[in-house]
Coordinates of C-alpha atoms in Angstrom, one line a residue:
X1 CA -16.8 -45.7 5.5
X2 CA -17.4 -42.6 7.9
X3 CA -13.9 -41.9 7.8
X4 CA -13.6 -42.1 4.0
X5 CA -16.7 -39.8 3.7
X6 CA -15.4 -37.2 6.1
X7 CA -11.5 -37.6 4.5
X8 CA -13.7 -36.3 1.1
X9 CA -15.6 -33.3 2.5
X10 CA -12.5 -32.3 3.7
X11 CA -11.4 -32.1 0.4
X12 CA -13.8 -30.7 -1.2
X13 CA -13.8 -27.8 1.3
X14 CA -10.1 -27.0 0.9
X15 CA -10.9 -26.5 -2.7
X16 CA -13.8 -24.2 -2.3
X17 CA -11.5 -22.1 0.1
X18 CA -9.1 -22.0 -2.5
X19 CA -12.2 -21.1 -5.6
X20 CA -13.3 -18.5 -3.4
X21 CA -10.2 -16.8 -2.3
X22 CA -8.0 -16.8 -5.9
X23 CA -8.6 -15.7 -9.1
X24 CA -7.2 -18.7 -12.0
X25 CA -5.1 -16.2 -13.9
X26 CA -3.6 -13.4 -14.3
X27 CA -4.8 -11.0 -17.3
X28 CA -3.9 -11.8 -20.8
X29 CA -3.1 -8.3 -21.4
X30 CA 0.1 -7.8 -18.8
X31 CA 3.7 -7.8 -20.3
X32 CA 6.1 -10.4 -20.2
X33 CA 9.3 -8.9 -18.2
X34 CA 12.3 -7.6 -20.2
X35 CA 15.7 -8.0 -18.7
X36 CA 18.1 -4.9 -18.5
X37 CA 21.9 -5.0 -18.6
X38 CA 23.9 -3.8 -15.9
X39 CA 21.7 -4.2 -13.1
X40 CA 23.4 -4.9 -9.7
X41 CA 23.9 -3.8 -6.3
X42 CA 22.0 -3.9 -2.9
X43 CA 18.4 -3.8 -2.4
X44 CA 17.0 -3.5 0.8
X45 CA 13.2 -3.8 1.6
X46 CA 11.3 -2.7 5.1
X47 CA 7.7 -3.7 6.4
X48 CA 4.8 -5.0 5.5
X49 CA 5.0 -8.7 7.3
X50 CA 1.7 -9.4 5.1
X51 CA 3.9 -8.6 2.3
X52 CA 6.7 -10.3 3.4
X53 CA 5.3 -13.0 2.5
X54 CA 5.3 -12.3 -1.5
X55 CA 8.9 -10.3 -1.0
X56 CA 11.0 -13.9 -0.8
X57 CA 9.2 -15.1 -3.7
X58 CA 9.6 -11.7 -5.9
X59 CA 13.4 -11.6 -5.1
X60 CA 14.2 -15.2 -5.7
X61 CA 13.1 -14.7 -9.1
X62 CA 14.4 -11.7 -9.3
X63 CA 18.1 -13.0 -8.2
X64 CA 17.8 -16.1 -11.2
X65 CA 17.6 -12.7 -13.5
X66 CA 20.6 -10.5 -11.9
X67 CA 22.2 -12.7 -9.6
X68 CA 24.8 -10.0 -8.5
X69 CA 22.4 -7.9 -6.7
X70 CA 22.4 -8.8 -2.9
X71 CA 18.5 -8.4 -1.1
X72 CA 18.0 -7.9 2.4
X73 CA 14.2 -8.0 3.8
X74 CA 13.1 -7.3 7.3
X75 CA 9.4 -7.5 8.7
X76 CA 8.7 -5.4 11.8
X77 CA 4.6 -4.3 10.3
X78 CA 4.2 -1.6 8.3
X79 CA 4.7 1.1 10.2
X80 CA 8.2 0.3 9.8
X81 CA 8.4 1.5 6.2
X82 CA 8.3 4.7 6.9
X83 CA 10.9 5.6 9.8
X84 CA 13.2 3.3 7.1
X85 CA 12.6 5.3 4.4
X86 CA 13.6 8.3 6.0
X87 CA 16.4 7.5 7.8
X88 CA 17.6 5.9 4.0
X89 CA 18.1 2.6 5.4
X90 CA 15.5 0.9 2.9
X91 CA 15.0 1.3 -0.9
X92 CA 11.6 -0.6 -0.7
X93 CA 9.0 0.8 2.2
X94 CA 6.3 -2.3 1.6
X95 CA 2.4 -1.7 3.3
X96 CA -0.2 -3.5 3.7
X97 CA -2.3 0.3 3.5
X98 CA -1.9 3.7 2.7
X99 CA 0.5 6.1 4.5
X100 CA -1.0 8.3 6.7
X101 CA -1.0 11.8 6.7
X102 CA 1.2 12.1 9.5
X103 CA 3.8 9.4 8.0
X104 CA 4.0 11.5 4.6
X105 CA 4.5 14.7 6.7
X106 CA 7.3 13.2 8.6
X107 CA 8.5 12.0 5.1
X108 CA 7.9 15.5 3.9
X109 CA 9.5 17.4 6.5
X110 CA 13.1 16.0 5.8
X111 CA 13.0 15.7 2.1
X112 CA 10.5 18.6 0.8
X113 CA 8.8 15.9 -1.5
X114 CA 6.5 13.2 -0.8
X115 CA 7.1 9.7 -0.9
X116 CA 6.1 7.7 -4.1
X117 CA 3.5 5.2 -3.6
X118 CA 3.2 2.4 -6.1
X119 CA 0.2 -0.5 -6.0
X120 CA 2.1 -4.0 -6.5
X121 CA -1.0 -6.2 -5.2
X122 CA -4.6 -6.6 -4.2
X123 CA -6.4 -8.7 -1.2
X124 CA -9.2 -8.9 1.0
X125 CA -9.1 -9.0 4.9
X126 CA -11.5 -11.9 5.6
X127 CA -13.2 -12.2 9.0
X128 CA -12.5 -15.9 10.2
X129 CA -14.6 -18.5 12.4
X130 CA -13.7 -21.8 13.0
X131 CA -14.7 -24.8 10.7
X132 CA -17.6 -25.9 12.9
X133 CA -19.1 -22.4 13.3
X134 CA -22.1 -21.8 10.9
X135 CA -22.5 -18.4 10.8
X136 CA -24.1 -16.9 7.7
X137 CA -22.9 -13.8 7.7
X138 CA -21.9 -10.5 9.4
X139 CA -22.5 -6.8 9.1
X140 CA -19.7 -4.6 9.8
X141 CA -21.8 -3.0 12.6
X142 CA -21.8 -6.6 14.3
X143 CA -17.8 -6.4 13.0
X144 CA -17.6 -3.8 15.6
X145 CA -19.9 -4.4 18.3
X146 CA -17.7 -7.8 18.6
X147 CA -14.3 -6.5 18.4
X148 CA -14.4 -2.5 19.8
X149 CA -15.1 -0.8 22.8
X150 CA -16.3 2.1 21.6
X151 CA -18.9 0.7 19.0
X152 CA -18.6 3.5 16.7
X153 CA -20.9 2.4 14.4
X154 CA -23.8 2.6 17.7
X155 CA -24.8 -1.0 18.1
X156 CA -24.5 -2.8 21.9
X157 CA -21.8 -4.9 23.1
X158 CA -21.4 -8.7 21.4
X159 CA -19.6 -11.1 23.7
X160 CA -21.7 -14.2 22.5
X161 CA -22.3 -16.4 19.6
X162 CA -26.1 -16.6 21.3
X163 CA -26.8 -12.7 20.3
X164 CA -25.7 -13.3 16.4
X165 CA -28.4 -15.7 16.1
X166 CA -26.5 -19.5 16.9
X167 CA -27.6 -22.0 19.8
X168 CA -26.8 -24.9 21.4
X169 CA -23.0 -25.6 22.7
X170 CA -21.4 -22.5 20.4
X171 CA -24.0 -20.5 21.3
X172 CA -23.4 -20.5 25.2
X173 CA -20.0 -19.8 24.3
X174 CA -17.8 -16.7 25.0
X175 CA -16.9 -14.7 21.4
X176 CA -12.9 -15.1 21.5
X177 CA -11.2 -12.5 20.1
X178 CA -7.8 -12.9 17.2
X179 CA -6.0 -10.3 15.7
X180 CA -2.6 -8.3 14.9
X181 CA -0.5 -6.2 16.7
X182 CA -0.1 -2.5 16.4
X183 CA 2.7 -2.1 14.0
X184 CA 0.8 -4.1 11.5
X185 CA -1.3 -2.3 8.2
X186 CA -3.5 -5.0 9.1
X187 CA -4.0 -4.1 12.1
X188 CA -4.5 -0.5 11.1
X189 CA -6.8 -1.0 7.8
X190 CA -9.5 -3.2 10.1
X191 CA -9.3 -0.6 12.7
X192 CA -10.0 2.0 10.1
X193 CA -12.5 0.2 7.9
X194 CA -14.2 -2.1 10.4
X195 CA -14.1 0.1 13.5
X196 CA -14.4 3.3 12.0
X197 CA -10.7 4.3 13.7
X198 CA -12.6 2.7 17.2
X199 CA -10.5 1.4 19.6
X200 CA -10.0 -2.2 20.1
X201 CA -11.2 -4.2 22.9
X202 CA -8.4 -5.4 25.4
X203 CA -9.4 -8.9 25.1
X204 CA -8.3 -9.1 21.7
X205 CA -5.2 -11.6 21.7
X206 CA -3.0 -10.0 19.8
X207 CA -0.4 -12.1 17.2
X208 CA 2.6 -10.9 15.6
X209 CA 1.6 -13.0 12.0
X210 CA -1.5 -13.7 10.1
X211 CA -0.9 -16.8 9.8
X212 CA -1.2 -17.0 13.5
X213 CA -4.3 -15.5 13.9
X214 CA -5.8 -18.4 11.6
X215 CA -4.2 -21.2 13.3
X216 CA -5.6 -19.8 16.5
X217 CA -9.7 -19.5 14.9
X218 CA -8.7 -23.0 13.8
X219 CA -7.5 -24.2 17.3
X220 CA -11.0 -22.2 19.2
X221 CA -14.2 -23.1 18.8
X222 CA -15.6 -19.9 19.9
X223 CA -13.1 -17.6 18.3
X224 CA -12.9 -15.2 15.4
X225 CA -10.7 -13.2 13.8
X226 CA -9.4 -10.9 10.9
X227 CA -6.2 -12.0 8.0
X228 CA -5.7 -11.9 4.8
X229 CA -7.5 -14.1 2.7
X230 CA -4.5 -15.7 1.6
X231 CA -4.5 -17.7 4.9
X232 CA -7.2 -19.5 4.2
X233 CA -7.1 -22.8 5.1
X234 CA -9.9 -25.7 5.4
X235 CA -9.7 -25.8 9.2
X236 CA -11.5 -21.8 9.0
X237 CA -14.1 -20.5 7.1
X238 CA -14.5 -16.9 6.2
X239 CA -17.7 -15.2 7.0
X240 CA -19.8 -13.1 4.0
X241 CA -19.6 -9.3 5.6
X242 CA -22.6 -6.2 4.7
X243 CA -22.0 -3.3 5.5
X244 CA -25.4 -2.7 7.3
X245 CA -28.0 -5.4 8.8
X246 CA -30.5 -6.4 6.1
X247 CA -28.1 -5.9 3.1
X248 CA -26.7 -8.2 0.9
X249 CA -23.3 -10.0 2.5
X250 CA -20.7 -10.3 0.6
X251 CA -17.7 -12.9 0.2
X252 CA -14.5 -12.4 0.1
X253 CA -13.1 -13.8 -3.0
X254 CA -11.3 -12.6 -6.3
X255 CA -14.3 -10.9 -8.3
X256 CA -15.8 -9.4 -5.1
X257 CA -12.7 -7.9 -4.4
X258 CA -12.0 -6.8 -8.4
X259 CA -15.2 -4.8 -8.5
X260 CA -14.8 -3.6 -4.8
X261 CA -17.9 -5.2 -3.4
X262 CA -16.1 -6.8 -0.7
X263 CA -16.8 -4.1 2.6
X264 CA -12.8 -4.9 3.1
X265 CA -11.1 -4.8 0.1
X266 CA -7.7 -3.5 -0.1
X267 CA -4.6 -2.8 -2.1
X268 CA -0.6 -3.2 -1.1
X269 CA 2.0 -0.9 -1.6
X270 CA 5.6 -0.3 -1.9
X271 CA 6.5 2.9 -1.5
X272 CA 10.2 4.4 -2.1
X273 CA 12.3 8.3 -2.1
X274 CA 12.0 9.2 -5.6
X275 CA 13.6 13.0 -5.8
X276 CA 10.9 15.0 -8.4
X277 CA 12.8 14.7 -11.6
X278 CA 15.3 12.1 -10.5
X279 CA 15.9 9.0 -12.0
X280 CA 15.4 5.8 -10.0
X281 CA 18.5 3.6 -9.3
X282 CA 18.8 0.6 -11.7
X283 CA 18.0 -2.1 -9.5
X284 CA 15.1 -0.3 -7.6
X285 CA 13.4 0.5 -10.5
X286 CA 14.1 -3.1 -12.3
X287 CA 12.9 -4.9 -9.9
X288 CA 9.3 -2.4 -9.6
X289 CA 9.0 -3.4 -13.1
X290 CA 9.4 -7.1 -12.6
X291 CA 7.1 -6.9 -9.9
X292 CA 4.2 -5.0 -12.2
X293 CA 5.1 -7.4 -14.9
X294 CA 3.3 -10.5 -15.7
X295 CA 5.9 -13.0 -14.0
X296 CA 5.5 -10.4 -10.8
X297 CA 1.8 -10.9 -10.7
X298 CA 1.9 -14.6 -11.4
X299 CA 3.7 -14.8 -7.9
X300 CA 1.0 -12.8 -6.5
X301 CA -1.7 -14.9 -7.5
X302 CA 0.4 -18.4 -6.0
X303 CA 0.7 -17.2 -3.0
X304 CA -3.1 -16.1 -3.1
X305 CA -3.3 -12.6 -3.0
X306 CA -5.2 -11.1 -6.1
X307 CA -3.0 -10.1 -8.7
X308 CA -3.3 -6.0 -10.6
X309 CA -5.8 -6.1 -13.9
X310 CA -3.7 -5.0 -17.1
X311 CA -5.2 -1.1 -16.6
X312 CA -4.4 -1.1 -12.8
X313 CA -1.1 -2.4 -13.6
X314 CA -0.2 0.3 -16.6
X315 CA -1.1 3.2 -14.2
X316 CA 1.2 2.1 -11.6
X317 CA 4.3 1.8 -14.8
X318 CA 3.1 5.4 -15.6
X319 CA 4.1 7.0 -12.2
X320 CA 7.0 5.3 -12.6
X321 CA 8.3 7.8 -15.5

């Protein structure tokens, strides 16, 4: 009977992960995608391993459409983007955040043009705990008392689940630390929005995949860590962030995230070398559009990442021209 009772609330939290994290449609108001004639070739795409996770799906589809163009995707974070965009050995630069200054300068300096930066995707970086942690909530200044040594937001050192507030065996415990490695734009957008650009403590275990940084909050008691939400699973429970103490925590699911409530919200990109005036080749710009059309977005919202809203979407079609 136990077992049957435990079998249930097991259940019934895997589905309010999933309620929480993804939206049940996308809007009414996005196009169908149009085929074109004559599209073929090679398409190559560089980055984002957040967004490699979407890229399979989008070109499998994509192929049933045009099966005579050839895709190649490689990972490697998405700091690779940019080197690959410049030395023209990717069409496709995909990030998990925004270029940086210094990337579009590099960009700059060889072309005399910027690089053009279209929104295909939105998500939210939760902050994970394990299943049996209760924590309420966080503020972002507790965000980075845990995980940085420098504390730029001015509030002492964390190191146990005793000082947020929890007792008994988790409370005694040790605060153990998840995250991504450096080439990833996840690893840069929490370091930017969590930790105010504050470096990370070196007791942060570092994984190459998000994926992995769940499995091992899932696998620890004590530990914690930062992913996309669209690694949820029932063995982790994202914790409700504020951005100061006292304020009104937030979760991280689909409408938080629409109206940019969530402290973490962000937006993926795929950026590509579009000469001023140019036109795009055929089956880098067909495939943009498939991505930005209603089938694109349905992929985005399976694989639980928040799909574009009809108005966010037309923008991104307009730079496009």
């Amino acid at each position: 009977m136990f077992k049957k009772i435990f079998l249930i609330m097991t259940l019934l939290l895997a589905l309010t992960v999933m309620a929480d994290a993804m939206p049940t449609h996308v809007d009414v108001n996005i196009n169908g995608y149009v085929p074109k004639t004559g599209v073929a070739g090679i398409l190559n795409c560089i980055g984002s391993d957040t967004l490699g996770n979407l890229m399979p799906f989008w070109t499998e589809e994509f192929k049933k459409i045009y099966p005579d163009v050839v895709i190649q995707i490689e990972g490697g974070g998405s700091a690779a983007a940019i080197p690959a965009l410049i030395s023209d050995t990717t069409q496709l630069g995909s990030m998990s955040r925004e270029m940086s200054s210094s990337e579009i300068e590099q960009f700059e300096k060889k072309y005399g043009y910027k690089p053009m930066r279209i929104s295909v995707a939105l998500d939210s970086l939760a902050v994970y705990v394990n299943k049996n942690n209760l924590i309420n909530s966080l503020a972002l200044e507790e965000v980075d008392a845990i995980f940085s040594s420098t504390r730029k937001r001015e509030q002492p050192e964390i190191t146990t689940w005793r000082q947020l507030g929890l007792s008994g065996k988790l409370g005694a415990m040790p605060i153990s630390l998840y995250g991504r490695n450096s080439a990833s734009g996840t690893y840069d957008f929490f370091k930017e929005y969590a930790l105010l650009n504050g470096d990370y403590k070196n007791t942060v275990k570092e994984q190459p995949g998000s994926a992995l940084v769940v499995e091992s909050v899932a696998n620890d008691l004590g530990g914690i860590g930062y992913a996309s939400i669209a690694y949820a699973t029932s063995n982790v429970r994202t914790v409700p962030l504020s951005i100061k103490k006292g304020g009104a925590a937030v979760k991280a699911n689909y409408q938080n995230v629409m109206n940019r409530e969530y402290p973490l919200s962000r937006t993926f990109y795929i950026y590509v070398n579009k000469k001023p005036g140019k036109s795009f080749p055929k089956v880098v710009e067909e495939f943009i559009r498939f991505v930005l059309s209603k089938e694109g977005q349905q992929i985005v919202l399976r694989n639980g990442f928040v799909p574009l809203t009809a108005d966010l979407l037309k923008k991104q079609l307009n730079v496009l021209q």
